[in-house]
Short mmCIF file of C-alpha atoms in Angstrom, two decimals:
data_model
loop_
_atom_site.label_atom_id
_atom_site.label_comp_id
_atom_site.label_asym_id
_atom_site.label_seq_id
_atom_site.Cartn_x
_atom_site.Cartn_y
_atom_site.Cartn_z
CA MET A 164 -5.34 -15.04 -33.89
CA GLN A 165 -8.25 -15.52 -31.68
CA GLN A 166 -8.85 -13.50 -28.75
CA LEU A 167 -8.83 -15.48 -25.29
CA SER A 168 -10.61 -14.31 -21.86
CA PRO A 169 -8.62 -14.10 -18.86
CA SER A 170 -9.43 -16.17 -15.96
CA TRP A 171 -9.37 -15.40 -12.32
CA ILE A 172 -6.18 -17.35 -11.01
CA TRP A 173 -5.08 -18.48 -7.86
CA ASN A 174 -3.46 -21.25 -5.74
CA SER A 175 -4.83 -24.76 -5.37
CA GLU A 176 -4.92 -24.28 -1.37
CA THR A 177 -7.86 -24.88 1.12
CA GLY A 178 -8.53 -23.31 4.42
CA PRO A 179 -8.60 -20.06 5.41
CA LEU A 180 -7.51 -17.31 3.05
CA ARG A 181 -6.25 -15.09 5.98
CA GLU A 182 -3.32 -12.91 5.67
CA GLN A 183 -2.00 -14.70 2.35
CA TYR A 184 0.51 -13.07 -0.11
CA VAL A 185 0.48 -15.01 -3.23
CA GLN A 186 3.59 -14.82 -6.09
CA PHE A 187 2.33 -15.17 -9.71
CA ARG A 188 5.06 -15.41 -12.77
CA ARG A 189 4.81 -16.19 -16.48
CA SER A 190 7.63 -15.84 -18.74
CA PHE A 191 6.99 -14.61 -22.29
CA SER A 192 9.26 -14.12 -25.30
CA LEU A 193 9.24 -11.10 -28.29
CA ASP A 194 11.09 -11.32 -31.52
CA THR A 195 11.36 -7.76 -31.76
CA LEU A 196 11.22 -4.59 -29.57
CA PRO A 197 7.58 -3.42 -28.83
CA GLU A 198 6.05 -0.01 -29.78
CA LYS A 199 3.25 -0.15 -27.03
CA ALA A 200 2.35 -2.79 -24.66
CA ALA A 201 -0.86 -2.11 -22.70
CA VAL A 202 -1.52 -4.38 -19.98
CA GLN A 203 -4.56 -4.50 -17.73
CA VAL A 204 -4.84 -6.33 -14.23
CA SER A 205 -6.59 -6.65 -11.09
CA ALA A 206 -6.80 -8.84 -8.23
CA ASP A 207 -8.39 -9.09 -5.01
CA SER A 208 -7.22 -7.70 -2.92
CA ARG A 209 -4.42 -5.79 -3.88
CA TYR A 210 -1.61 -6.21 -6.11
CA ARG A 211 2.00 -5.23 -6.91
CA LEU A 212 2.87 -5.66 -10.63
CA VAL A 213 6.69 -6.67 -11.39
CA VAL A 214 7.67 -6.45 -14.92
CA ASN A 215 11.67 -8.11 -15.77
CA GLY A 216 12.10 -7.05 -12.41
CA VAL A 217 10.93 -3.45 -12.28
CA ALA A 218 7.88 -2.64 -9.78
CA ILE A 219 5.46 -1.07 -12.51
CA ALA A 220 2.28 -0.37 -10.39
CA PHE A 221 0.19 -1.07 -7.02
CA GLY A 222 -3.65 -1.50 -7.11
CA PRO A 223 -6.42 -1.76 -7.84
CA SER A 224 -8.26 1.03 -6.67
CA ARG A 225 -10.95 0.40 -3.81
CA CYS A 226 -14.29 -0.53 -5.19
CA TYR A 227 -16.78 -3.29 -4.95
CA ALA A 228 -16.39 -7.02 -6.27
CA HIS A 229 -19.74 -5.96 -8.12
CA HIS A 230 -17.74 -3.45 -10.17
CA GLN A 231 -14.68 -4.75 -9.58
CA CYS A 232 -11.62 -2.38 -11.35
CA VAL A 233 -9.22 -3.31 -13.80
CA ASP A 234 -5.80 -0.68 -14.12
CA ALA A 235 -4.60 -0.22 -17.47
CA HIS A 236 -0.43 -0.02 -17.37
CA GLU A 237 1.68 0.66 -20.45
CA ILE A 238 4.83 -1.40 -20.37
CA ALA A 239 6.58 -1.22 -23.31
CA SER A 240 9.79 0.77 -22.20
CA HIS A 241 10.14 -2.28 -19.65
CA LEU A 242 10.13 -5.06 -22.22
CA HIS A 243 13.12 -6.10 -24.62
CA VAL A 244 13.95 -8.44 -27.28
CA GLY A 245 13.82 -12.30 -26.01
CA ASP A 246 12.55 -13.75 -22.89
CA ASN A 247 10.27 -11.04 -20.72
CA LEU A 248 8.95 -11.63 -17.51
CA ILE A 249 5.60 -10.54 -15.48
CA SER A 250 5.08 -10.94 -11.59
CA VAL A 251 2.95 -10.22 -9.76
CA LEU A 252 2.07 -10.55 -5.75
CA VAL A 253 -1.30 -10.24 -4.30
CA TYR A 254 -2.59 -9.66 -0.49
CA GLN A 255 -5.68 -11.14 0.14
CA PRO A 256 -6.31 -10.31 4.14
CA GLY A 257 -9.25 -12.68 4.60
CA TYR A 258 -11.40 -10.16 6.09
CA SER A 259 -12.83 -7.08 5.53
CA HIS A 260 -11.74 -3.33 6.47
CA TYR A 261 -12.51 0.32 6.30
CA SER A 262 -11.44 -0.15 2.39
CA TYR A 263 -12.16 -3.40 1.26
CA ILE A 264 -14.97 -5.73 1.45
CA HIS A 265 -14.41 -9.57 1.63
CA CYS A 266 -16.25 -11.72 -0.38
CA GLU A 267 -14.23 -15.00 0.88
CA LYS A 268 -12.46 -15.32 -2.59
CA ALA A 269 -9.25 -14.33 -3.94
CA GLY A 270 -7.97 -13.99 -7.42
CA LEU A 271 -5.72 -12.35 -10.16
CA TRP A 272 -6.87 -11.56 -13.39
CA LEU A 273 -4.70 -9.71 -16.21
CA SER A 274 -4.50 -9.31 -20.11
CA LEU A 275 -1.26 -8.24 -22.16
CA ASP A 276 -1.39 -7.00 -25.65
CA VAL A 277 1.56 -6.17 -27.62
CA ASP A 278 1.26 -3.96 -30.64
CA ASP A 279 -2.30 -4.89 -30.32
CA VAL A 280 -2.04 -8.16 -30.33
CA GLN A 281 -2.85 -10.46 -27.25
CA GLN A 282 0.51 -11.78 -25.78
CA LEU A 283 -1.19 -13.69 -23.21
CA VAL A 284 -3.97 -13.39 -20.15
CA SER A 285 -4.23 -15.03 -17.22
CA ASP A 286 -4.66 -18.86 -17.01
CA SER A 287 -3.54 -22.35 -15.93
CA THR A 288 -0.09 -21.97 -17.67
CA TRP A 289 0.85 -19.44 -15.04
CA LYS A 290 2.80 -20.05 -12.04
CA VAL A 291 2.09 -19.87 -8.59
CA SER A 292 3.51 -19.93 -4.71
CA ARG A 293 2.75 -18.57 -1.35
CA ASP A 294 5.76 -16.41 -0.67
CA PRO A 295 7.48 -17.67 2.61
CA SER A 296 8.85 -15.01 3.58
CA TYR A 297 5.37 -13.02 5.05
CA SER A 298 4.39 -14.29 8.49
CA ALA A 299 0.48 -14.87 8.73
CA ASP A 300 0.25 -14.60 12.27
CA VAL A 301 -0.06 -10.48 12.22
CA ARG A 302 -2.93 -8.66 14.05
CA PRO A 303 -4.60 -5.22 12.13
CA ILE A 304 -2.95 -2.39 12.10
CA SER A 305 -5.85 -0.77 13.67
CA ILE A 306 -9.85 -1.51 13.87
CA TYR A 307 -9.91 0.50 10.54
CA GLY A 308 -7.26 -1.73 8.12
CA GLY A 309 -5.64 -4.61 6.97
CA GLY A 310 -2.40 -6.58 8.86
CA GLN A 311 0.71 -5.64 10.21
CA GLU A 312 3.43 -7.27 7.99
CA LEU A 313 5.83 -9.13 9.87
CA ARG A 314 8.73 -10.63 7.21
CA ASP A 315 11.91 -12.39 7.10
CA LEU A 316 13.98 -11.60 4.24
CA ARG A 317 16.29 -14.94 5.22
CA LEU A 318 13.01 -16.47 3.68
CA ALA A 319 12.76 -14.13 0.68
CA GLU A 320 13.54 -15.56 -2.80
CA PRO A 321 14.57 -13.92 -5.92
CA TRP A 322 11.13 -14.93 -7.91
CA SER A 323 10.76 -11.75 -10.02
CA GLU A 324 13.62 -12.58 -11.60
CA LEU A 325 13.82 -14.55 -15.19
CA LYS A 326 16.63 -16.67 -14.00
CA PHE A 327 14.57 -18.06 -11.01
CA ASN A 328 13.78 -21.55 -10.92
CA ASP A 329 9.98 -21.88 -10.59
CA ASP A 330 10.13 -25.55 -11.34
CA ASN A 331 8.34 -26.65 -7.87
CA TRP A 332 5.65 -24.16 -8.04
CA ASP A 333 2.32 -25.15 -8.73
CA ALA A 334 0.06 -24.40 -11.76
CA ALA A 335 -2.41 -21.80 -11.15
CA THR A 336 -5.97 -22.60 -10.41
CA THR A 337 -8.33 -21.39 -12.77
CA LEU A 338 -11.79 -20.25 -11.30
CA THR A 339 -14.95 -20.86 -13.41
CA ALA A 340 -17.92 -21.52 -11.69
CA ASP A 341 -20.25 -18.26 -10.84
CA GLU A 342 -19.82 -18.78 -7.32
CA ASP A 343 -16.02 -18.65 -7.31
CA CYS A 344 -15.44 -15.14 -9.61
CA PRO A 345 -17.69 -12.59 -7.77
CA TRP A 346 -16.07 -10.04 -9.83
CA ARG A 347 -18.66 -8.48 -11.48
CA GLN A 348 -19.02 -5.77 -14.51
CA LEU A 349 -15.53 -5.65 -14.97
CA GLN A 350 -14.27 -1.66 -15.21
CA ILE A 351 -11.29 0.51 -15.84
CA ALA A 352 -10.44 2.32 -12.66
CA PRO A 353 -11.87 5.42 -12.89
CA LEU A 354 -8.92 7.27 -10.64
CA THR A 355 -6.04 6.36 -12.14
CA GLY A 356 -2.28 7.81 -12.46
CA LEU A 357 -1.02 8.06 -8.85
CA THR A 358 1.84 10.17 -8.95
CA GLU A 359 5.06 8.54 -6.56
CA THR A 360 7.60 11.30 -5.18
CA ILE A 361 10.24 9.98 -3.19
CA VAL A 362 10.72 12.39 0.03
CA ALA A 363 13.81 12.65 2.13
CA PRO A 364 13.57 13.30 6.13
CA VAL A 365 13.95 16.81 6.69
CA LYS A 366 15.57 15.95 10.21
CA THR A 367 17.10 12.56 11.62
CA THR A 368 17.47 11.56 15.40
CA ILE A 369 19.29 8.66 16.40
CA ALA A 370 19.00 7.22 20.36
CA LEU A 371 19.74 4.29 22.60
CA GLY A 372 17.06 1.84 24.04
CA GLU A 373 16.19 -1.07 25.91
CA TYR A 374 14.67 -4.12 23.87
CA HIS A 375 11.89 -6.07 25.66
CA ALA A 376 10.58 -9.08 22.96
CA ASP A 377 6.87 -9.55 22.38
CA ASP A 378 4.78 -11.19 19.67
CA ASP A 379 3.38 -7.36 18.95
CA PRO A 380 6.05 -5.34 17.10
CA HIS A 381 4.45 -2.68 18.01
CA LEU A 382 4.81 -2.95 21.66
CA GLU A 383 8.63 -3.90 20.79
CA LEU A 384 8.98 -0.61 19.57
CA ARG A 385 7.21 1.15 22.31
CA SER A 386 9.72 -0.11 25.13
CA ILE A 387 12.59 1.05 22.77
CA PHE A 388 10.31 4.42 22.07
CA THR A 389 9.95 5.23 25.91
CA SER A 390 13.45 4.03 27.22
CA ALA A 391 15.08 5.91 24.83
CA VAL A 392 18.15 8.45 25.43
CA ALA A 393 19.17 10.58 22.89
CA THR A 394 22.71 10.17 21.88
CA GLU A 395 23.54 12.53 18.94
CA PRO A 396 21.40 14.99 16.94
CA SER A 397 22.02 13.39 14.03
CA LYS A 398 24.08 10.39 12.49
CA ALA A 399 23.31 10.99 8.85
CA ASP A 400 26.40 11.72 6.81
CA ALA A 401 25.70 14.25 3.22
CA GLN A 402 24.30 11.48 1.59
CA GLY A 403 21.21 11.25 3.65
CA ILE A 404 22.82 7.94 5.32
CA VAL A 405 22.46 6.89 8.66
CA HIS A 406 25.56 5.23 10.05
CA LEU A 407 25.05 3.10 13.38
CA PRO A 408 27.02 1.85 16.21
CA ALA A 409 27.29 -1.49 17.14
CA ILE A 410 24.86 -2.69 19.85
CA SER A 411 24.88 -5.80 21.94
CA ASN A 412 21.50 -8.22 22.96
CA GLY A 413 18.92 -6.58 24.66
CA GLU A 414 19.90 -3.08 23.38
CA ALA A 415 18.19 -1.52 20.46
CA GLN A 416 19.00 1.81 18.39
CA LEU A 417 15.73 4.17 17.93
CA VAL A 418 15.81 6.30 14.73
CA CYS A 419 13.43 9.23 14.06
CA CYS A 420 12.88 10.56 10.80
CA ASP A 421 10.58 13.70 10.45
CA PHE A 422 9.08 14.27 6.93
CA GLY A 423 8.37 17.64 7.72
CA SER A 424 4.57 16.90 6.86
CA SER A 425 2.13 14.09 6.68
CA HIS A 426 1.99 11.74 3.49
CA ALA A 427 0.69 8.77 2.28
CA GLY A 428 2.49 6.38 0.83
CA SER A 429 5.41 4.02 2.58
CA ALA A 430 8.98 3.79 3.68
CA CYS A 431 11.65 2.90 1.87
CA LEU A 432 14.70 1.34 3.59
CA ARG A 433 18.17 0.60 2.01
CA ILE A 434 20.21 -1.44 4.87
CA GLU A 435 23.85 -2.14 4.09
CA GLY A 436 26.07 -4.18 5.95
CA ALA A 437 23.81 -6.61 7.81
CA LEU A 438 24.87 -9.77 9.61
CA GLY A 439 21.52 -11.53 9.28
CA GLY A 440 19.17 -12.32 11.86
CA GLU A 441 18.87 -8.27 12.71
CA LYS A 442 15.12 -6.89 13.45
CA ILE A 443 13.97 -3.83 11.96
CA LEU A 444 10.60 -2.32 13.30
CA VAL A 445 9.39 0.30 11.46
CA SER A 446 6.13 2.61 12.91
CA TYR A 447 4.85 5.52 10.97
CA VAL A 448 3.77 8.51 13.76
CA GLU A 449 0.90 11.43 12.58
CA LYS A 450 0.76 13.07 15.96
CA GLU A 451 3.12 15.25 17.97
CA VAL A 452 3.02 16.65 21.12
CA ASP A 453 6.19 19.71 22.08
CA HIS A 454 7.57 18.83 19.10
CA CYS A 455 7.92 14.88 20.09
CA PRO A 456 6.26 12.02 17.90
CA VAL A 457 3.80 10.20 19.94
CA LEU A 458 3.86 6.38 19.36
CA SER A 459 0.21 5.30 20.03
CA ASP A 460 -0.43 2.78 22.65
CA PRO A 461 -2.70 0.07 21.16
CA ALA A 462 -4.55 -0.22 24.19
CA THR A 463 -6.57 2.66 24.42
CA TYR A 464 -6.57 4.49 20.62
CA CYS A 465 -8.43 2.54 18.22
CA GLN A 466 -5.91 -0.28 18.66
CA VAL A 467 -3.46 1.66 16.20
CA ARG A 468 -0.04 -0.45 15.99
CA MET A 469 0.94 0.80 12.84
CA THR A 470 4.26 -1.14 13.28
CA ASP A 471 6.05 -3.41 10.51
CA ALA A 472 8.74 -6.09 11.72
CA THR A 473 11.32 -7.55 9.09
CA ILE A 474 14.38 -9.85 9.97
CA LEU A 475 17.15 -9.23 7.95
CA ALA A 476 19.63 -11.29 5.37
CA PRO A 477 22.72 -11.18 5.19
CA GLY A 478 24.15 -7.97 3.41
CA VAL A 479 22.04 -5.62 1.54
CA ASN A 480 18.59 -5.41 2.58
CA ARG A 481 15.67 -3.15 1.10
CA ILE A 482 12.45 -2.94 2.88
CA GLU A 483 9.30 -1.24 1.95
CA PRO A 484 5.50 -2.38 2.96
CA PHE A 485 3.22 -3.80 0.45
CA SER A 486 0.17 -1.83 1.70
CA PRO A 487 -0.05 1.70 1.74
CA ARG A 488 0.85 3.70 5.09
CA GLY A 489 1.07 7.10 5.77
CA GLY A 490 2.35 9.72 8.17
CA ARG A 491 4.82 12.65 9.16
CA TYR A 492 7.57 10.75 11.20
CA LEU A 493 8.45 7.27 10.93
CA LEU A 494 10.32 5.85 14.55
CA ILE A 495 12.79 2.74 13.28
CA GLY A 496 13.83 0.35 15.87
CA VAL A 497 17.25 -1.65 15.28
CA VAL A 498 17.41 -4.55 17.25
CA GLY A 499 20.56 -6.36 17.99
CA PRO A 500 23.21 -7.43 17.95
CA CYS A 501 24.73 -5.76 15.09
CA ASP A 502 28.11 -4.41 14.51
CA ALA A 503 29.08 -0.80 13.21
CA ARG A 504 28.89 -1.82 9.33
CA LEU A 505 25.07 -1.19 9.38
CA SER A 506 23.73 1.42 7.88
CA LEU A 507 19.99 3.10 6.95
CA ASP A 508 19.31 4.89 3.78
CA VAL A 509 15.53 6.08 5.02
CA SER A 510 13.17 7.90 2.27
CA PHE A 511 9.68 8.13 2.05
CA GLN A 512 7.76 7.06 -1.07
CA SER A 513 4.94 9.53 -1.37
CA ARG A 514 1.68 8.70 -3.21
CA SER A 515 -1.14 11.00 -4.33
CA TYR A 516 -3.61 11.87 -6.89
CA PRO A 517 -2.46 14.27 -9.30
CA LEU A 518 -4.27 17.50 -8.28
CA GLN A 519 -3.10 20.95 -9.70
CA LEU A 520 -3.83 24.08 -7.83
CA THR A 521 -5.14 26.85 -10.16
CA HIS A 522 -7.10 29.07 -7.79
CA ASN A 523 -5.56 31.61 -5.13
CA VAL A 524 -8.40 32.68 -2.64
CA VAL A 525 -7.59 36.27 -2.10
CA PRO A 526 -4.13 37.02 -3.57
CA GLN A 527 -3.73 40.28 -1.38
CA ASP A 528 -4.49 38.37 1.93
CA LYS A 529 -1.73 36.67 3.45
CA THR A 530 -3.54 34.74 6.38
CA LEU A 531 -6.11 33.42 3.99
CA ASN A 532 -3.65 32.22 1.36
CA SER A 533 -1.57 30.66 4.54
CA ILE A 534 -4.67 29.08 5.19
CA ALA A 535 -5.14 27.89 1.73
CA GLU A 536 -1.73 26.72 1.54
CA LEU A 537 -3.06 24.49 4.89
CA CYS A 538 -5.79 22.82 2.86
CA TRP A 539 -3.78 22.17 -0.31
CA ARG A 540 -1.39 20.71 1.46
CA THR A 541 -3.77 18.60 3.68
CA LEU A 542 -5.85 17.71 0.12
CA GLN A 543 -2.80 16.46 -1.61
CA ALA A 544 -2.11 13.88 1.79
CA CYS A 545 -5.65 13.06 1.04
CA ALA A 546 -6.45 12.79 -2.27
CA LEU A 547 -5.31 8.50 -3.03
CA ASP A 548 -8.32 6.74 -5.03
CA GLY A 549 -10.81 8.65 -3.36
CA MET A 550 -10.86 11.47 -1.06
CA VAL A 551 -9.52 9.55 2.30
CA ASP A 552 -10.37 10.95 6.27
CA CYS A 553 -6.50 10.93 6.63
CA PRO A 554 -3.23 8.86 5.49
CA TRP A 555 -2.49 7.55 8.66
CA ARG A 556 -4.79 5.24 11.08
CA GLU A 557 -7.83 4.76 8.57
CA GLN A 558 -7.46 6.00 4.73
CA ALA A 559 -11.12 5.39 4.73
CA VAL A 560 -13.26 7.55 2.20
CA TRP A 561 -16.42 8.99 4.36
CA VAL A 562 -18.94 9.86 2.20
CA GLY A 563 -19.86 13.18 4.54
CA ASP A 564 -16.49 14.12 4.64
CA SER A 565 -15.49 14.03 1.03
CA ALA A 566 -18.68 15.75 0.39
CA ILE A 567 -17.17 18.84 2.45
CA SER A 568 -13.66 18.40 1.11
CA ALA A 569 -15.35 18.74 -2.17
CA SER A 570 -15.72 22.62 -1.45
CA ILE A 571 -11.93 22.75 -0.51
CA VAL A 572 -11.08 20.62 -4.09
CA ALA A 573 -13.59 23.43 -6.01
CA GLN A 574 -11.83 26.45 -4.24
CA LEU A 575 -8.16 25.24 -5.09
CA CYS A 576 -8.25 23.06 -8.40
CA GLY A 577 -11.67 22.50 -9.94
CA ASP A 578 -10.88 19.12 -10.15
CA PRO A 579 -14.45 17.00 -9.97
CA ARG A 580 -13.08 13.58 -10.65
CA LEU A 581 -12.54 12.73 -6.63
CA LEU A 582 -16.18 13.37 -5.69
CA ARG A 583 -17.41 12.30 -9.00
CA ARG A 584 -15.76 8.61 -7.82
CA MET A 585 -17.07 8.65 -4.41
CA LEU A 586 -20.72 9.57 -5.33
CA GLU A 587 -20.48 6.33 -7.84
CA LEU A 588 -18.92 4.59 -5.01
CA ALA A 589 -21.48 5.44 -2.75
CA ALA A 590 -24.82 4.36 -4.99
CA GLN A 591 -23.06 1.49 -5.63
CA GLY A 592 -23.12 0.37 -2.22
CA ALA A 593 -26.29 1.33 -1.83
CA THR A 594 -28.58 -1.10 0.44
CA GLU A 595 -32.18 -2.61 -0.75
CA GLU A 596 -33.69 0.32 1.51
CA GLY A 597 -31.76 2.73 -0.37
CA LEU A 598 -29.31 3.78 2.63
CA LEU A 599 -26.08 4.81 1.36
CA PRO A 600 -22.94 3.65 3.28
CA GLY A 601 -21.10 5.79 5.35
CA VAL A 602 -17.49 4.78 4.55
CA ILE A 603 -16.78 3.31 1.08
CA VAL A 604 -15.92 0.43 0.38
CA CYS A 605 -16.98 -0.82 3.88
CA ASP A 606 -19.51 -3.39 5.42
CA SER A 607 -19.58 -2.45 8.63
CA PRO A 608 -23.30 -1.65 10.12
CA SER A 609 -21.79 1.29 12.52
CA THR A 610 -20.95 2.86 9.56
CA ALA A 611 -24.35 3.30 8.02
CA ILE A 612 -24.85 6.91 9.16
CA PRO A 613 -28.60 8.06 7.68
CA ALA A 614 -27.46 11.60 7.43
CA TYR A 615 -24.74 10.56 4.97
CA SER A 616 -27.24 9.88 2.89
CA PHE A 617 -27.82 13.51 2.59
CA ALA A 618 -24.24 14.28 2.40
CA TRP A 619 -24.55 12.40 -1.14
CA VAL A 620 -27.08 14.37 -2.49
CA GLU A 621 -25.44 18.00 -1.23
CA GLY A 622 -22.46 16.16 -3.24
CA LEU A 623 -24.58 16.26 -6.28
CA THR A 624 -24.66 19.34 -6.01
CA ASN A 625 -20.93 20.50 -5.69
#
């Protein structure tokens, strides 16, 4: 059988790409249960891969379009005899930020081999549609990142289910001309296998507050936060489920979940008993003062507004942001009216690069080892597809920071791959004059710090 080359595919819409969430589907049939099935996938800018209704992976790793990363995943355990479905949700912000450079194009690229035989590739046989549940009218979460996520689950479709009828979806458009395909030198992502761990809150508190509507969900949550009056220390049952009292129009419940330390990843909320139409505001908080979380003021602090909003559908809802977030606290605003049947099951899906602690600094010195433990927790929170500066507002890889972090990595685990990836990306982003980027990947001139070019040299010696 002739091997086909995957095409980059997208929808046929014209106009700005800003804040698009695009759904892709392709079904196929298997006569026998496969022993292995290898899928390779990439997207500009981010994808979530779902196989037969099960979320498999998120990617790709940060990269430049001229050295586009492709992720490889083994999915045989998720396939079965008969009809199967691969579905992919792709997010395209339509602008650059501190971990992505927009190239005025968007696309999905995928290839699947089953038992070493090519099963399918991305081409015009795929079906495609904009996800109607996401709003494009959003603000960036900060001066460093992508957009807030405003979603109405009443408009969501069960599009990742095999039985979903996609007859009214369009056929995917293939991008063939060189100017349509800026993605060059496709390479298997050097950093793979981020571990995912479900973390439960160590403390949950609830308070009653006032709600003031605003087109910015972060300001809506701030109105609840600043007016909140504590009611009970905790309303979580033995299984960790938070049961909310009935609230009326103009009222809101503030639920604060403390996870004990910072994590990179995303909140996972399972909500039961929704009437439909309730608004859920979820914000990620890193800082605290006197053991109280500090909800940022976007007018004064790097325009940080790490708050997403979701309108609930009736019944059971699941909320999880598409793009990674991070922090120690989750502040959850529940805007009424809602009755007393509403309950929240809150956890955090922590993502981290799989580093292994192998060294003790000074086994006999408790103080130094407590410092080493602090460094290790920080290292784990910041180890993603590079050594990010923090899991919260930026998630940016600064060349100078990474060179310093390499010393900690060398002392605690000796794994060189994060540093090596930083060196590769910095070299790929060099200007014609030889100046290295201060942040990778980023095209903001303000991040080009000449001294960081020397930090890159320093990194070579680590």
